[in-house]
Each structure stands twice: as C-alpha cells, then as structure tokens.
PDB file of C-alpha atoms in Angstrom:
ATOM      1  CA  MET A   1       0.000   0.000   0.000  1.00 46.00           C
ATOM      2  CA  ASP A   2       1.392   3.371  -0.985  1.00 46.00           C
ATOM      3  CA  LYS A   3       0.169   5.046   2.238  1.00 47.00           C
ATOM      4  CA  PHE A   4       2.296   2.999   4.640  1.00 48.00           C
ATOM      5  CA  LEU A   5       6.012   2.813   5.419  1.00 43.00           C
ATOM      6  CA  VAL A   6       6.818  -0.713   6.575  1.00 43.00           C
ATOM      7  CA  HIS A   7       9.356  -1.144   9.370  1.00 46.00           C
ATOM      8  CA  PRO A   8       9.974  -4.762  10.415  1.00 45.00           C
ATOM      9  CA  THR A   9      10.318  -5.115  14.169  1.00 43.00           C
ATOM     10  CA  ALA A  10      12.985  -7.816  13.978  1.00 43.00           C
ATOM     11  CA  SER A  11      16.022  -8.338  11.837  1.00 41.00           C
ATOM     12  CA  SER A  12      15.340  -9.978   8.528  1.00 42.00           C
ATOM     13  CA  SER A  13      17.952 -12.666   9.067  1.00 42.00           C
ATOM     14  CA  LYS A  14      17.773 -15.824   7.037  1.00 39.00           C
ATOM     15  CA  PRO A  15      15.636 -18.548   8.618  1.00 39.00           C
ATOM     16  CA  LYS A  16      17.537 -21.287  10.333  1.00 39.00           C
ATOM     17  CA  LEU A  17      17.283 -24.829   8.984  1.00 35.00           C
ATOM     18  CA  THR A  18      16.325 -27.304  11.676  1.00 36.00           C
ATOM     19  CA  GLN A  19      16.273 -31.087  11.739  1.00 38.00           C
ATOM     20  CA  PRO A  20      12.906 -32.875  12.142  1.00 39.00           C
ATOM     21  CA  ASP A  21      13.810 -33.857  15.704  1.00 39.00           C
ATOM     22  CA  CYS A  22      14.850 -30.327  16.770  1.00 37.00           C
ATOM     23  CA  GLU A  23      12.607 -27.720  18.397  1.00 40.00           C
ATOM     24  CA  PRO A  24      11.621 -24.772  16.173  1.00 41.00           C
ATOM     25  CA  ASP A  25      13.480 -21.517  16.714  1.00 43.00           C
ATOM     26  CA  GLU A  26      11.522 -19.104  18.942  1.00 44.00           C
ATOM     27  CA  SER A  27      12.635 -16.141  16.799  1.00 46.00           C
ATOM     28  CA  ASP A  28      10.455 -17.406  13.935  1.00 51.00           C
ATOM     29  CA  ASP A  29       7.313 -15.947  15.557  1.00 53.00           C
ATOM     30  CA  GLN A  30       8.988 -12.554  15.987  1.00 56.00           C
ATOM     31  CA  ASP A  31      10.081 -12.484  12.353  1.00 63.00           C
ATOM     32  CA  LYS A  32       6.429 -12.695  11.331  1.00 74.00           C
ATOM     33  CA  LYS A  33       5.493  -9.474  13.149  1.00 80.00           C
ATOM     34  CA  MET A  34       5.777  -6.074  11.505  1.00 81.00           C
ATOM     35  CA  SER A  35       4.661  -2.477  12.013  1.00 82.00           C
ATOM     36  CA  ALA A  36       3.805   0.311   9.601  1.00 81.00           C
ATOM     37  CA  GLN A  37       3.332   4.067   9.927  1.00 82.00           C
ATOM     38  CA  CYS A  38       0.333   5.716   8.345  1.00 83.00           C
ATOM     39  CA  GLN A  39       1.404   8.628   6.136  1.00 81.00           C
ATOM     40  CA  LEU A  40      -1.894  10.409   6.786  1.00 80.00           C
ATOM     41  CA  CYS A  41      -2.000  10.472  10.601  1.00 85.00           C
ATOM     42  CA  GLN A  42       1.529   9.187  11.427  1.00 81.00           C
ATOM     43  CA  LYS A  43       0.107   6.417  13.647  1.00 83.00           C
ATOM     44  CA  ILE A  44       2.073   3.182  14.049  1.00 85.00           C
ATOM     45  CA  ILE A  45      -0.023   0.120  13.189  1.00 81.00           C
ATOM     46  CA  GLN A  46       1.011  -3.371  14.285  1.00 82.00           C
ATOM     47  CA  GLY A  47       0.443  -6.373  12.036  1.00 81.00           C
ATOM     48  CA  GLN A  48       1.836  -9.610  10.669  1.00 80.00           C
ATOM     49  CA  LYS A  49       3.559 -10.436   7.450  1.00 77.00           C
ATOM     50  CA  GLY A  50       1.160 -11.691   4.818  1.00 73.00           C
ATOM     51  CA  SER A  51      -1.877 -10.174   6.572  1.00 76.00           C
ATOM     52  CA  THR A  52      -3.216  -6.666   5.885  1.00 74.00           C
ATOM     53  CA  GLY A  53      -6.300  -6.867   8.093  1.00 77.00           C
ATOM     54  CA  ASN A  54      -5.114  -4.384  10.747  1.00 78.00           C
ATOM     55  CA  PHE A  55      -3.888  -1.892   8.172  1.00 78.00           C
ATOM     56  CA  LEU A  56      -7.103  -1.987   6.154  1.00 79.00           C
ATOM     57  CA  SER A  57      -9.160  -1.619   9.327  1.00 82.00           C
ATOM     58  CA  HIS A  58      -7.242   1.556  10.191  1.00 82.00           C
ATOM     59  CA  ILE A  59      -7.910   3.014   6.739  1.00 81.00           C
ATOM     60  CA  LYS A  60     -11.563   1.970   6.907  1.00 79.00           C
ATOM     61  CA  PHE A  61     -12.328   3.599  10.243  1.00 80.00           C
ATOM     62  CA  LYS A  62      -9.895   6.562  10.198  1.00 80.00           C
ATOM     63  CA  HIS A  63      -9.558   7.434   6.511  1.00 81.00           C
ATOM     64  CA  ALA A  64     -12.666   5.999   4.816  1.00 78.00           C
ATOM     65  CA  SER A  65     -12.310   8.284   1.810  1.00 77.00           C
ATOM     66  CA  MET A  66      -8.990   6.627   0.925  1.00 78.00           C
ATOM     67  CA  LEU A  67     -10.255   3.017   1.186  1.00 75.00           C
ATOM     68  CA  SER A  68     -11.125   2.596  -2.486  1.00 76.00           C
ATOM     69  CA  LYS A  69      -7.764   4.035  -3.560  1.00 78.00           C
ATOM     70  CA  VAL A  70      -5.907   1.705  -1.204  1.00 74.00           C
ATOM     71  CA  ARG A  71      -7.754  -1.323  -2.547  1.00 72.00           C
ATOM     72  CA  ASP A  72      -6.958  -0.344  -6.128  1.00 75.00           C
ATOM     73  CA  SER A  73      -3.286   0.067  -5.236  1.00 74.00           C
ATOM     74  CA  LYS A  74      -3.262  -3.300  -3.483  1.00 70.00           C
ATOM     75  CA  LYS A  75      -4.302  -5.069  -6.659  1.00 70.00           C
ATOM     76  CA  LEU A  76      -1.191  -3.779  -8.409  1.00 68.00           C
ATOM     77  CA  PHE A  77       1.204  -5.319  -5.876  1.00 63.00           C
ATOM     78  CA  LYS A  78       2.441  -8.854  -5.739  1.00 50.00           C
ATOM     79  CA  LYS A  79       3.016 -10.929  -2.672  1.00 48.00           C
ATOM     80  CA  THR A  80       6.501 -12.109  -1.847  1.00 45.00           C
ATOM     81  CA  THR A  81       7.397 -15.086   0.316  1.00 43.00           C
ATOM     82  CA  GLN A  82      10.810 -15.911   1.758  1.00 42.00           C
ATOM     83  CA  HIS A  83      11.981 -19.381   0.713  1.00 44.00           C
ATOM     84  CA  GLY A  84      15.564 -20.467   1.413  1.00 46.00           C
ATOM     85  CA  GLU A  85      18.075 -18.036  -0.005  1.00 48.00           C
ATOM     86  CA  GLY A  86      15.885 -16.699  -2.819  1.00 52.00           C
ATOM     87  CA  THR A  87      12.589 -14.893  -3.101  1.00 52.00           C
ATOM     88  CA  ILE A  88       9.628 -16.250  -5.067  1.00 54.00           C
ATOM     89  CA  ILE A  89       7.197 -13.700  -6.482  1.00 53.00           C
ATOM     90  CA  THR A  90       3.647 -14.989  -6.838  1.00 53.00           C
ATOM     91  CA  PRO A  91       0.581 -13.209  -8.258  1.00 53.00           C
ATOM     92  CA  ASN A  92      -2.001 -11.818  -5.856  1.00 54.00           C
ATOM     93  CA  LYS A  93      -4.475 -14.597  -6.665  1.00 58.00           C
ATOM     94  CA  GLN A  94      -5.454 -17.841  -5.036  1.00 60.00           C
ATOM     95  CA  MET A  95      -3.464 -20.764  -6.342  1.00 58.00           C
ATOM     96  CA  GLN A  96      -5.494 -23.287  -8.328  1.00 59.00           C
ATOM     97  CA  LEU A  97      -4.729 -26.921  -8.895  1.00 51.00           C
ATOM     98  CA  PRO A  98      -4.238 -27.914 -12.518  1.00 53.00           C
ATOM     99  CA  PHE A  99      -7.261 -29.542 -14.160  1.00 51.00           C
ATOM    100  CA  PHE A 100      -6.610 -33.040 -15.445  1.00 48.00           C
ATOM    101  CA  LYS A 101      -9.140 -34.274 -17.963  1.00 56.00           C
ATOM    102  CA  THR A 102     -10.096 -37.905 -17.663  1.00 62.00           C
ATOM    103  CA  SER A 103      -9.339 -39.980 -20.724  1.00 78.00           C
ATOM    104  CA  ILE A 104     -12.288 -41.422 -22.627  1.00 86.00           C
ATOM    105  CA  THR A 105     -12.175 -44.045 -25.340  1.00 89.00           C
ATOM    106  CA  LYS A 106     -13.857 -44.066 -28.725  1.00 90.00           C
ATOM    107  CA  CYS A 107     -16.151 -46.917 -27.645  1.00 92.00           C
ATOM    108  CA  GLN A 108     -17.310 -44.950 -24.611  1.00 92.00           C
ATOM    109  CA  ILE A 109     -18.084 -41.890 -26.741  1.00 93.00           C
ATOM    110  CA  THR A 110     -20.040 -44.004 -29.220  1.00 94.00           C
ATOM    111  CA  GLU A 111     -22.012 -45.684 -26.439  1.00 95.00           C
ATOM    112  CA  LEU A 112     -22.899 -42.364 -24.803  1.00 94.00           C
ATOM    113  CA  VAL A 113     -23.964 -40.792 -28.102  1.00 96.00           C
ATOM    114  CA  PHE A 114     -26.047 -43.866 -28.987  1.00 96.00           C
ATOM    115  CA  ASN A 115     -27.811 -43.881 -25.609  1.00 96.00           C
ATOM    116  CA  TYR A 116     -28.609 -40.183 -25.939  1.00 96.00           C
ATOM    117  CA  ILE A 117     -30.136 -40.600 -29.413  1.00 96.00           C
ATOM    118  CA  VAL A 118     -32.234 -43.624 -28.384  1.00 95.00           C
ATOM    119  CA  GLU A 119     -33.425 -42.386 -24.991  1.00 94.00           C
ATOM    120  CA  GLU A 120     -34.290 -38.913 -26.283  1.00 95.00           C
ATOM    121  CA  MET A 121     -35.745 -40.365 -29.525  1.00 92.00           C
ATOM    122  CA  ARG A 122     -33.598 -38.095 -31.665  1.00 95.00           C
ATOM    123  CA  PRO A 123     -32.900 -38.658 -35.374  1.00 95.00           C
ATOM    124  CA  ILE A 124     -29.815 -40.734 -36.088  1.00 95.00           C
ATOM    125  CA  VAL A 125     -28.376 -37.884 -38.148  1.00 95.00           C
ATOM    126  CA  THR A 126     -28.075 -35.893 -34.893  1.00 96.00           C
ATOM    127  CA  CYS A 127     -24.596 -37.357 -34.385  1.00 95.00           C
ATOM    128  CA  GLU A 128     -23.405 -35.563 -37.539  1.00 94.00           C
ATOM    129  CA  LYS A 129     -24.748 -32.119 -36.682  1.00 95.00           C
ATOM    130  CA  PRO A 130     -21.818 -29.634 -36.411  1.00 94.00           C
ATOM    131  CA  SER A 131     -23.092 -28.151 -33.143  1.00 95.00           C
ATOM    132  CA  PHE A 132     -23.510 -31.601 -31.585  1.00 95.00           C
ATOM    133  CA  ARG A 133     -20.008 -32.662 -32.612  1.00 93.00           C
ATOM    134  CA  ARG A 134     -18.546 -29.453 -31.179  1.00 93.00           C
ATOM    135  CA  LEU A 135     -20.384 -30.169 -27.935  1.00 93.00           C
ATOM    136  CA  ILE A 136     -18.871 -33.653 -27.644  1.00 91.00           C
ATOM    137  CA  GLN A 137     -15.393 -32.368 -28.529  1.00 90.00           C
ATOM    138  CA  GLY A 138     -15.660 -29.591 -25.965  1.00 89.00           C
ATOM    139  CA  LEU A 139     -16.774 -31.943 -23.187  1.00 88.00           C
ATOM    140  CA  THR A 140     -14.207 -34.641 -23.922  1.00 86.00           C
ATOM    141  CA  GLY A 141     -11.306 -32.379 -24.936  1.00 85.00           C
ATOM    142  CA  ILE A 142     -10.719 -34.439 -28.081  1.00 85.00           C
ATOM    143  CA  ASN A 143      -9.668 -32.520 -31.175  1.00 84.00           C
ATOM    144  CA  ASP A 144      -9.715 -35.510 -33.510  1.00 84.00           C
ATOM    145  CA  SER A 145     -13.203 -35.618 -35.033  1.00 83.00           C
ATOM    146  CA  THR A 146     -12.627 -39.083 -36.507  1.00 86.00           C
ATOM    147  CA  VAL A 147     -13.326 -40.695 -33.122  1.00 88.00           C
ATOM    148  CA  LEU A 148     -16.885 -39.343 -33.140  1.00 92.00           C
ATOM    149  CA  PRO A 149     -19.513 -41.776 -34.488  1.00 94.00           C
ATOM    150  CA  ASN A 150     -21.378 -41.086 -37.710  1.00 94.00           C
ATOM    151  CA  HIS A 151     -24.868 -42.189 -38.727  1.00 94.00           C
ATOM    152  CA  LYS A 152     -23.574 -45.458 -40.189  1.00 95.00           C
ATOM    153  CA  ASN A 153     -21.997 -46.473 -36.879  1.00 95.00           C
ATOM    154  CA  ILE A 154     -25.150 -45.604 -34.951  1.00 96.00           C
ATOM    155  CA  SER A 155     -27.328 -47.507 -37.450  1.00 96.00           C
ATOM    156  CA  LYS A 156     -25.207 -50.651 -37.131  1.00 96.00           C
ATOM    157  CA  ILE A 157     -25.307 -50.529 -33.341  1.00 96.00           C
ATOM    158  CA  LEU A 158     -29.061 -49.922 -33.410  1.00 96.00           C
ATOM    159  CA  GLN A 159     -29.674 -52.938 -35.638  1.00 96.00           C
ATOM    160  CA  LEU A 160     -27.404 -55.121 -33.507  1.00 96.00           C
ATOM    161  CA  LYS A 161     -29.103 -54.130 -30.259  1.00 96.00           C
ATOM    162  CA  TYR A 162     -32.537 -54.627 -31.822  1.00 95.00           C
ATOM    163  CA  ASP A 163     -31.634 -58.140 -32.968  1.00 96.00           C
ATOM    164  CA  ASN A 164     -30.333 -58.964 -29.494  1.00 97.00           C
ATOM    165  CA  TYR A 165     -33.528 -57.607 -27.932  1.00 96.00           C
ATOM    166  CA  VAL A 166     -35.762 -59.669 -30.227  1.00 97.00           C
ATOM    167  CA  SER A 167     -33.720 -62.803 -29.538  1.00 97.00           C
ATOM    168  CA  MET A 168     -33.835 -62.238 -25.777  1.00 97.00           C
ATOM    169  CA  LEU A 169     -37.572 -61.551 -25.691  1.00 96.00           C
ATOM    170  CA  THR A 170     -38.361 -64.487 -28.009  1.00 96.00           C
ATOM    171  CA  ASN A 171     -36.597 -66.902 -25.663  1.00 96.00           C
ATOM    172  CA  LEU A 172     -38.316 -65.343 -22.662  1.00 95.00           C
ATOM    173  CA  ILE A 173     -41.810 -65.556 -24.180  1.00 95.00           C
ATOM    174  CA  GLU A 174     -41.196 -69.153 -25.242  1.00 94.00           C
ATOM    175  CA  LYS A 175     -40.809 -70.129 -21.576  1.00 93.00           C
ATOM    176  CA  GLN A 176     -44.178 -68.634 -20.626  1.00 93.00           C
ATOM    177  CA  LYS A 177     -47.435 -70.576 -20.786  1.00 92.00           C
ATOM    178  CA  HIS A 178     -49.671 -67.539 -21.185  1.00 94.00           C
ATOM    179  CA  ILE A 179     -49.161 -63.889 -22.027  1.00 96.00           C
ATOM    180  CA  CYS A 180     -51.367 -60.833 -22.329  1.00 96.00           C
ATOM    181  CA  CYS A 181     -50.917 -58.163 -25.000  1.00 96.00           C
ATOM    182  CA  THR A 182     -52.011 -54.605 -25.668  1.00 95.00           C
ATOM    183  CA  ALA A 183     -52.553 -53.059 -29.092  1.00 95.00           C
ATOM    184  CA  ASN A 184     -53.482 -49.606 -30.287  1.00 94.00           C
ATOM    185  CA  ILE A 185     -53.018 -47.303 -33.262  1.00 93.00           C
ATOM    186  CA  TRP A 186     -51.524 -43.814 -33.085  1.00 89.00           C
ATOM    187  CA  SER A 187     -51.224 -41.229 -35.830  1.00 88.00           C
ATOM    188  CA  ALA A 188     -48.587 -38.529 -36.213  1.00 87.00           C
ATOM    189  CA  ASN A 189     -47.817 -36.339 -39.230  1.00 87.00           C
ATOM    190  CA  ASN A 190     -50.422 -38.204 -41.307  1.00 88.00           C
ATOM    191  CA  LYS A 191     -48.726 -41.534 -40.565  1.00 91.00           C
ATOM    192  CA  SER A 192     -50.216 -44.360 -38.498  1.00 92.00           C
ATOM    193  CA  PHE A 193     -48.360 -46.760 -36.216  1.00 93.00           C
ATOM    194  CA  MET A 194     -49.421 -49.910 -34.399  1.00 94.00           C
ATOM    195  CA  GLY A 195     -48.065 -50.093 -30.868  1.00 95.00           C
ATOM    196  CA  MET A 196     -48.059 -53.502 -29.201  1.00 96.00           C
ATOM    197  CA  THR A 197     -46.779 -54.708 -25.821  1.00 97.00           C
ATOM    198  CA  CYS A 198     -46.776 -58.016 -23.943  1.00 97.00           C
ATOM    199  CA  HIS A 199     -47.142 -58.785 -20.241  1.00 97.00           C
ATOM    200  CA  PHE A 200     -46.846 -61.941 -18.171  1.00 96.00           C
ATOM    201  CA  ILE A 201     -46.413 -63.089 -14.572  1.00 95.00           C
ATOM    202  CA  ASP A 202     -43.709 -65.551 -13.611  1.00 90.00           C
ATOM    203  CA  GLU A 203     -45.346 -68.708 -12.288  1.00 88.00           C
ATOM    204  CA  PHE A 204     -42.695 -69.166  -9.586  1.00 89.00           C
ATOM    205  CA  SER A 205     -41.816 -65.674  -8.355  1.00 90.00           C
ATOM    206  CA  TYR A 206     -45.139 -64.033  -9.323  1.00 92.00           C
ATOM    207  CA  LYS A 207     -43.173 -61.130 -10.716  1.00 94.00           C
ATOM    208  CA  ARG A 208     -44.876 -59.193 -13.479  1.00 95.00           C
ATOM    209  CA  SER A 209     -42.840 -58.355 -16.574  1.00 96.00           C
ATOM    210  CA  SER A 210     -43.740 -55.949 -19.362  1.00 96.00           C
ATOM    211  CA  TYR A 211     -42.000 -55.561 -22.723  1.00 97.00           C
ATOM    212  CA  VAL A 212     -42.522 -53.580 -25.896  1.00 96.00           C
ATOM    213  CA  LEU A 213     -43.112 -55.778 -28.918  1.00 96.00           C
ATOM    214  CA  SER A 214     -43.196 -53.213 -31.680  1.00 94.00           C
ATOM    215  CA  CYS A 215     -44.238 -49.803 -32.908  1.00 93.00           C
ATOM    216  CA  LYS A 216     -44.884 -50.784 -36.504  1.00 93.00           C
ATOM    217  CA  ARG A 217     -46.036 -48.598 -39.358  1.00 92.00           C
ATOM    218  CA  ILE A 218     -49.567 -49.446 -40.503  1.00 90.00           C
ATOM    219  CA  LYS A 219     -50.323 -48.315 -44.037  1.00 89.00           C
ATOM    220  CA  GLY A 220     -53.717 -47.923 -45.627  1.00 87.00           C
ATOM    221  CA  SER A 221     -57.090 -47.901 -43.943  1.00 88.00           C
ATOM    222  CA  HIS A 222     -57.558 -49.003 -40.348  1.00 90.00           C
ATOM    223  CA  ASN A 223     -59.855 -51.904 -41.183  1.00 90.00           C
ATOM    224  CA  TYR A 224     -59.895 -55.285 -39.489  1.00 90.00           C
ATOM    225  CA  LEU A 225     -57.944 -56.969 -42.305  1.00 91.00           C
ATOM    226  CA  ASN A 226     -55.092 -54.489 -42.106  1.00 92.00           C
ATOM    227  CA  ILE A 227     -55.054 -54.648 -38.310  1.00 92.00           C
ATOM    228  CA  ASN A 228     -54.854 -58.431 -38.418  1.00 91.00           C
ATOM    229  CA  ASP A 229     -51.945 -58.346 -40.868  1.00 92.00           C
ATOM    230  CA  VAL A 230     -49.892 -56.027 -38.664  1.00 93.00           C
ATOM    231  CA  ILE A 231     -50.602 -57.972 -35.450  1.00 93.00           C
ATOM    232  CA  THR A 232     -49.715 -61.212 -37.234  1.00 92.00           C
ATOM    233  CA  ASP A 233     -46.390 -59.782 -38.455  1.00 94.00           C
ATOM    234  CA  ILE A 234     -45.500 -58.626 -34.949  1.00 95.00           C
ATOM    235  CA  CYS A 235     -46.350 -61.995 -33.408  1.00 94.00           C
ATOM    236  CA  ASP A 236     -44.377 -63.819 -36.103  1.00 94.00           C
ATOM    237  CA  ALA A 237     -41.287 -61.726 -35.324  1.00 94.00           C
ATOM    238  CA  TYR A 238     -41.304 -63.102 -31.755  1.00 96.00           C
ATOM    239  CA  GLN A 239     -42.700 -66.544 -32.663  1.00 94.00           C
ATOM    240  CA  ILE A 240     -45.758 -66.011 -30.482  1.00 94.00           C
ATOM    241  CA  LYS A 241     -48.458 -68.641 -30.942  1.00 91.00           C
ATOM    242  CA  SER A 242     -52.053 -67.477 -30.851  1.00 87.00           C
ATOM    243  CA  SER A 243     -52.884 -70.169 -28.284  1.00 89.00           C
ATOM    244  CA  LYS A 244     -50.477 -68.522 -25.835  1.00 93.00           C
ATOM    245  CA  ILE A 245     -52.231 -65.127 -25.966  1.00 93.00           C
ATOM    246  CA  THR A 246     -55.061 -65.068 -23.433  1.00 92.00           C
ATOM    247  CA  HIS A 247     -56.179 -61.464 -23.959  1.00 91.00           C
ATOM    248  CA  ILE A 248     -55.387 -58.500 -26.185  1.00 92.00           C
ATOM    249  CA  ILE A 249     -56.336 -55.235 -24.514  1.00 93.00           C
ATOM    250  CA  THR A 250     -57.248 -52.251 -26.675  1.00 91.00           C
ATOM    251  CA  ASP A 251     -59.726 -49.391 -26.806  1.00 86.00           C
ATOM    252  CA  ASN A 252     -63.379 -49.742 -27.750  1.00 81.00           C
ATOM    253  CA  ALA A 253     -62.820 -49.214 -31.483  1.00 84.00           C
ATOM    254  CA  SER A 254     -64.989 -51.706 -33.325  1.00 86.00           C
ATOM    255  CA  ASN A 255     -62.381 -52.373 -36.021  1.00 89.00           C
ATOM    256  CA  PHE A 256     -60.184 -54.038 -33.386  1.00 90.00           C
ATOM    257  CA  GLY A 257     -63.180 -55.972 -32.081  1.00 87.00           C
ATOM    258  CA  LYS A 258     -64.030 -57.222 -35.532  1.00 89.00           C
ATOM    259  CA  ALA A 259     -60.440 -58.296 -36.157  1.00 88.00           C
ATOM    260  CA  PHE A 260     -60.378 -60.309 -32.922  1.00 86.00           C
ATOM    261  CA  ARG A 261     -63.797 -61.829 -33.567  1.00 85.00           C
ATOM    262  CA  THR A 262     -63.048 -62.775 -37.154  1.00 82.00           C
ATOM    263  CA  PHE A 263     -59.536 -64.138 -36.677  1.00 78.00           C
ATOM    264  CA  SER A 264     -59.744 -65.486 -33.123  1.00 73.00           C
ATOM    265  CA  LYS A 265     -58.647 -69.030 -32.278  1.00 59.00           C
ATOM    266  CA  SER A 266     -62.315 -69.956 -31.713  1.00 50.00           C
ATOM    267  CA  SER A 267     -62.999 -69.552 -35.423  1.00 45.00           C
ATOM    268  CA  THR A 268     -64.597 -72.468 -37.211  1.00 40.00           C
ATOM    269  CA  ILE A 269     -61.752 -72.450 -39.719  1.00 41.00           C
ATOM    270  CA  GLU A 270     -58.555 -73.701 -38.095  1.00 46.00           C
ATOM    271  CA  SER A 271     -55.784 -71.124 -38.189  1.00 43.00           C
ATOM    272  CA  ASP A 272     -52.048 -71.577 -38.347  1.00 49.00           C
ATOM    273  CA  PRO A 273     -50.553 -71.978 -34.829  1.00 45.00           C
ATOM    274  CA  HIS A 274     -48.016 -69.214 -35.484  1.00 47.00           C
ATOM    275  CA  HIS A 275     -50.623 -66.696 -36.659  1.00 47.00           C
ATOM    276  CA  VAL A 276     -53.311 -64.738 -34.917  1.00 47.00           C
ATOM    277  CA  GLY A 277     -55.908 -65.923 -37.413  1.00 47.00           C
ATOM    278  CA  ASN A 278     -56.678 -67.175 -40.880  1.00 44.00           C
ATOM    279  CA  LEU A 279     -56.428 -64.433 -43.458  1.00 40.00           C
ATOM    280  CA  ASP A 280     -58.617 -66.437 -45.859  1.00 42.00           C
ATOM    281  CA  GLU A 281     -61.606 -66.077 -43.551  1.00 41.00           C
ATOM    282  CA  LEU A 282     -63.740 -63.076 -44.491  1.00 42.00           C
ATOM    283  CA  ASP A 283     -66.729 -61.691 -42.721  1.00 42.00           C
ATOM    284  CA  SER A 284     -69.919 -61.126 -44.649  1.00 37.00           C
ATOM    285  CA  ASP A 285     -69.698 -57.472 -43.722  1.00 41.00           C
ATOM    286  CA  GLU A 286     -66.901 -56.300 -46.034  1.00 41.00           C
ATOM    287  CA  ASP A 287     -65.831 -52.823 -44.945  1.00 42.00           C
ATOM    288  CA  THR A 288     -62.217 -52.830 -46.065  1.00 39.00           C
ATOM    289  CA  GLN A 289     -62.321 -49.291 -47.420  1.00 41.00           C
ATOM    290  CA  ILE A 290     -63.185 -47.512 -44.188  1.00 40.00           C
ATOM    291  CA  ASP A 291     -60.351 -45.242 -43.041  1.00 45.00           C
ATOM    292  CA  SER A 292     -61.554 -44.807 -39.497  1.00 43.00           C
ATOM    293  CA  ASP A 293     -60.884 -46.334 -36.115  1.00 42.00           C
ATOM    294  CA  ASN A 294     -64.656 -46.555 -35.526  1.00 41.00           C
ATOM    295  CA  GLU A 295     -66.206 -49.212 -37.735  1.00 39.00           C
ATOM    296  CA  ASN A 296     -69.798 -49.462 -36.565  1.00 40.00           C
ATOM    297  CA  ASN A 297     -71.199 -51.639 -39.354  1.00 40.00           C
ATOM    298  CA  LEU A 298     -71.141 -54.990 -37.585  1.00 40.00           C
ATOM    299  CA  SER A 299     -73.753 -57.481 -38.765  1.00 40.00           C
ATOM    300  CA  SER A 300     -73.415 -59.818 -35.780  1.00 43.00           C
ATOM    301  CA  PRO A 301     -72.659 -59.490 -32.068  1.00 45.00           C
ATOM    302  CA  ILE A 302     -68.986 -59.280 -31.183  1.00 46.00           C
ATOM    303  CA  ASP A 303     -67.703 -62.034 -28.936  1.00 54.00           C
ATOM    304  CA  ILE A 304     -65.491 -59.651 -27.007  1.00 59.00           C
ATOM    305  CA  GLU A 305     -65.043 -59.429 -23.249  1.00 62.00           C
ATOM    306  CA  TYR A 306     -65.519 -55.886 -21.944  1.00 61.00           C
ATOM    307  CA  VAL A 307     -64.037 -55.194 -18.517  1.00 62.00           C
ATOM    308  CA  ASP A 308     -64.576 -52.042 -16.483  1.00 66.00           C
ATOM    309  CA  VAL A 309     -61.115 -51.259 -15.119  1.00 59.00           C
ATOM    310  CA  GLY A 310     -62.295 -48.264 -13.111  1.00 59.00           C
ATOM    311  CA  GLN A 311     -62.845 -50.226  -9.927  1.00 60.00           C
ATOM    312  CA  LEU A 312     -59.572 -52.115 -10.346  1.00 56.00           C
ATOM    313  CA  LEU A 313     -57.590 -48.883 -10.416  1.00 54.00           C
ATOM    314  CA  TYR A 314     -58.987 -47.772  -7.062  1.00 57.00           C
ATOM    315  CA  GLU A 315     -58.443 -51.072  -5.242  1.00 53.00           C
TER     316      GLU A 315
END
C-alpha cells in the first residue's frame, strides 16, 4: 500500500534450517510481526507479514475516503514469500490446482452418443450435426473428429441391439405358458403406427414383466384386415403362438373388435398356430375401405369381453 512505510520489528535474518527432531526456533514468531506508519496520521499500526487486516481496518475507520484508492493500489502489488536463499514472487491470486481431464475411449463416446439418441428419440443424423459434434469435442477435450460416431456407426449398433432384444424376448416368451398383449393405433404427421406390448407373470416368483413388442407402421385404412396383418407380423417376429395369448387389450374401437372376432382361435376355420388368425376367412360385412378407427357396421354381435377397469384402479 502506498500510504504505509513498513518497518519490520525484527532483523530480517535468514531462517535457520532445523532437523525434524529439533525444536523450532523461537525467533520465527517474531520475524512474522511487523509495524507500519500511516502517512496520513503518522500512527504506528502493528500487524503480521502476509496479513493486511489491521492496516485496512485503520484506513476503513480513520480514513474511509482513501479506502477505495488503497484497494486499487493493493491489486497492483504482488506478494513475496521468503523461501531459502531466494525470493519467489507470486501473483495476488489464489493458487489453483491444474485440471486433469479424464481420458475417454472411442467406444465410450459411441455408447454415450447412442444412448442419448435412443433415450431422447432423436434422429440418427443428430450425431453428424456440427453443433452436436462441437459439444462432444468440448466436453471430452478431443480434437480428432474421426473418433466421433457417424450415422452409419449408430445404425449398425441400433440394428445389432434390436436383434439382441428380439432374440432375448423371443426366448423369454417361449418359456411362458400364457401372455397378455395390448394393441393400439396412433397417428402422427399423417402416418399411423401400431403399438403392441406383452405382459406376463412368472409362475414361480409371481413377478410381473412388461415388454414392448413393436411400434410398426400401418399403411392404408384401419380396417380389421389391415389390423390383423400387422398384429400377425409382430407376433411372427417373436414366434408367439395365438394359443399362448389369453387377452389383447385395446380401446373400444370396433375395427379391433371385428379383427379379434373374425380371426380369433375360436374360429370355425382352423388357423395356423403361429398366426393370430386365418387371413382367408372373411366376414360377410366387407368394410375394407373404411379409413376410421370406428367401424360401426357390424352385422353380428362381437364375442369380445368388456371389462370395467375403473374399480380395479382404485383397489
């Protein structure tokens, strides 16, 4: 500080080197003390080396108008510490430990990018967006862009994981005696999709398991023939026999009801064991051109079980 003259109270002799087993020199504490004279009021202020608390307090309470100037001057100085025979000058900032970035492999980057795209349902081409690649490079500290996956790598991994999932679920369903399924149709951007899931309870542990079978594109009208074709394709992919399916839960759309009634296993015409029904069996009420989920032109009662789930949800 430019407003103080520093006068050490003890001689600035070199510190004595002591062995680990020796007692520290008592003069070390005295060497840490110092005094300074204020150039404004000529008062002697006592303090310690490396600490300016007493001096700043004097300026704050006695010369408040000079406090901002003193603080600005303090920023221009550098601290000095006595070390051996030389003096080390350090900046007036807190020392920071160096930051060591953890190493990450190409496989780990690919796995993280793949999981992000799948879990957030992003397009596969997201991995090739310039902003996304800069984000990954900035987080990992990797300058080599060749280690980042492209859409071909993500597509191969996606196909491999899908094949493994189908194989795993096929083996799991094969061990079950009975399963229950759900089916429904959703539309988005003028495109329709059939969503289908399966559920079963382990006969030993009584643990319920639920899995997604498919979210398959359904083209054309939502009639019972088209619905049957899509459900049959999904069941064939997992080798699900119609005799193993006890119930298929859906909404009250009559086109689903007609598909289940027409192609159910109770049909007079025997169906293939690997299919939901016989596609050669046609109902007298041919309404294949209706593009709605509500087909109300049913010529005969539907043999469908309707269950009110309202009470079950509150039990």
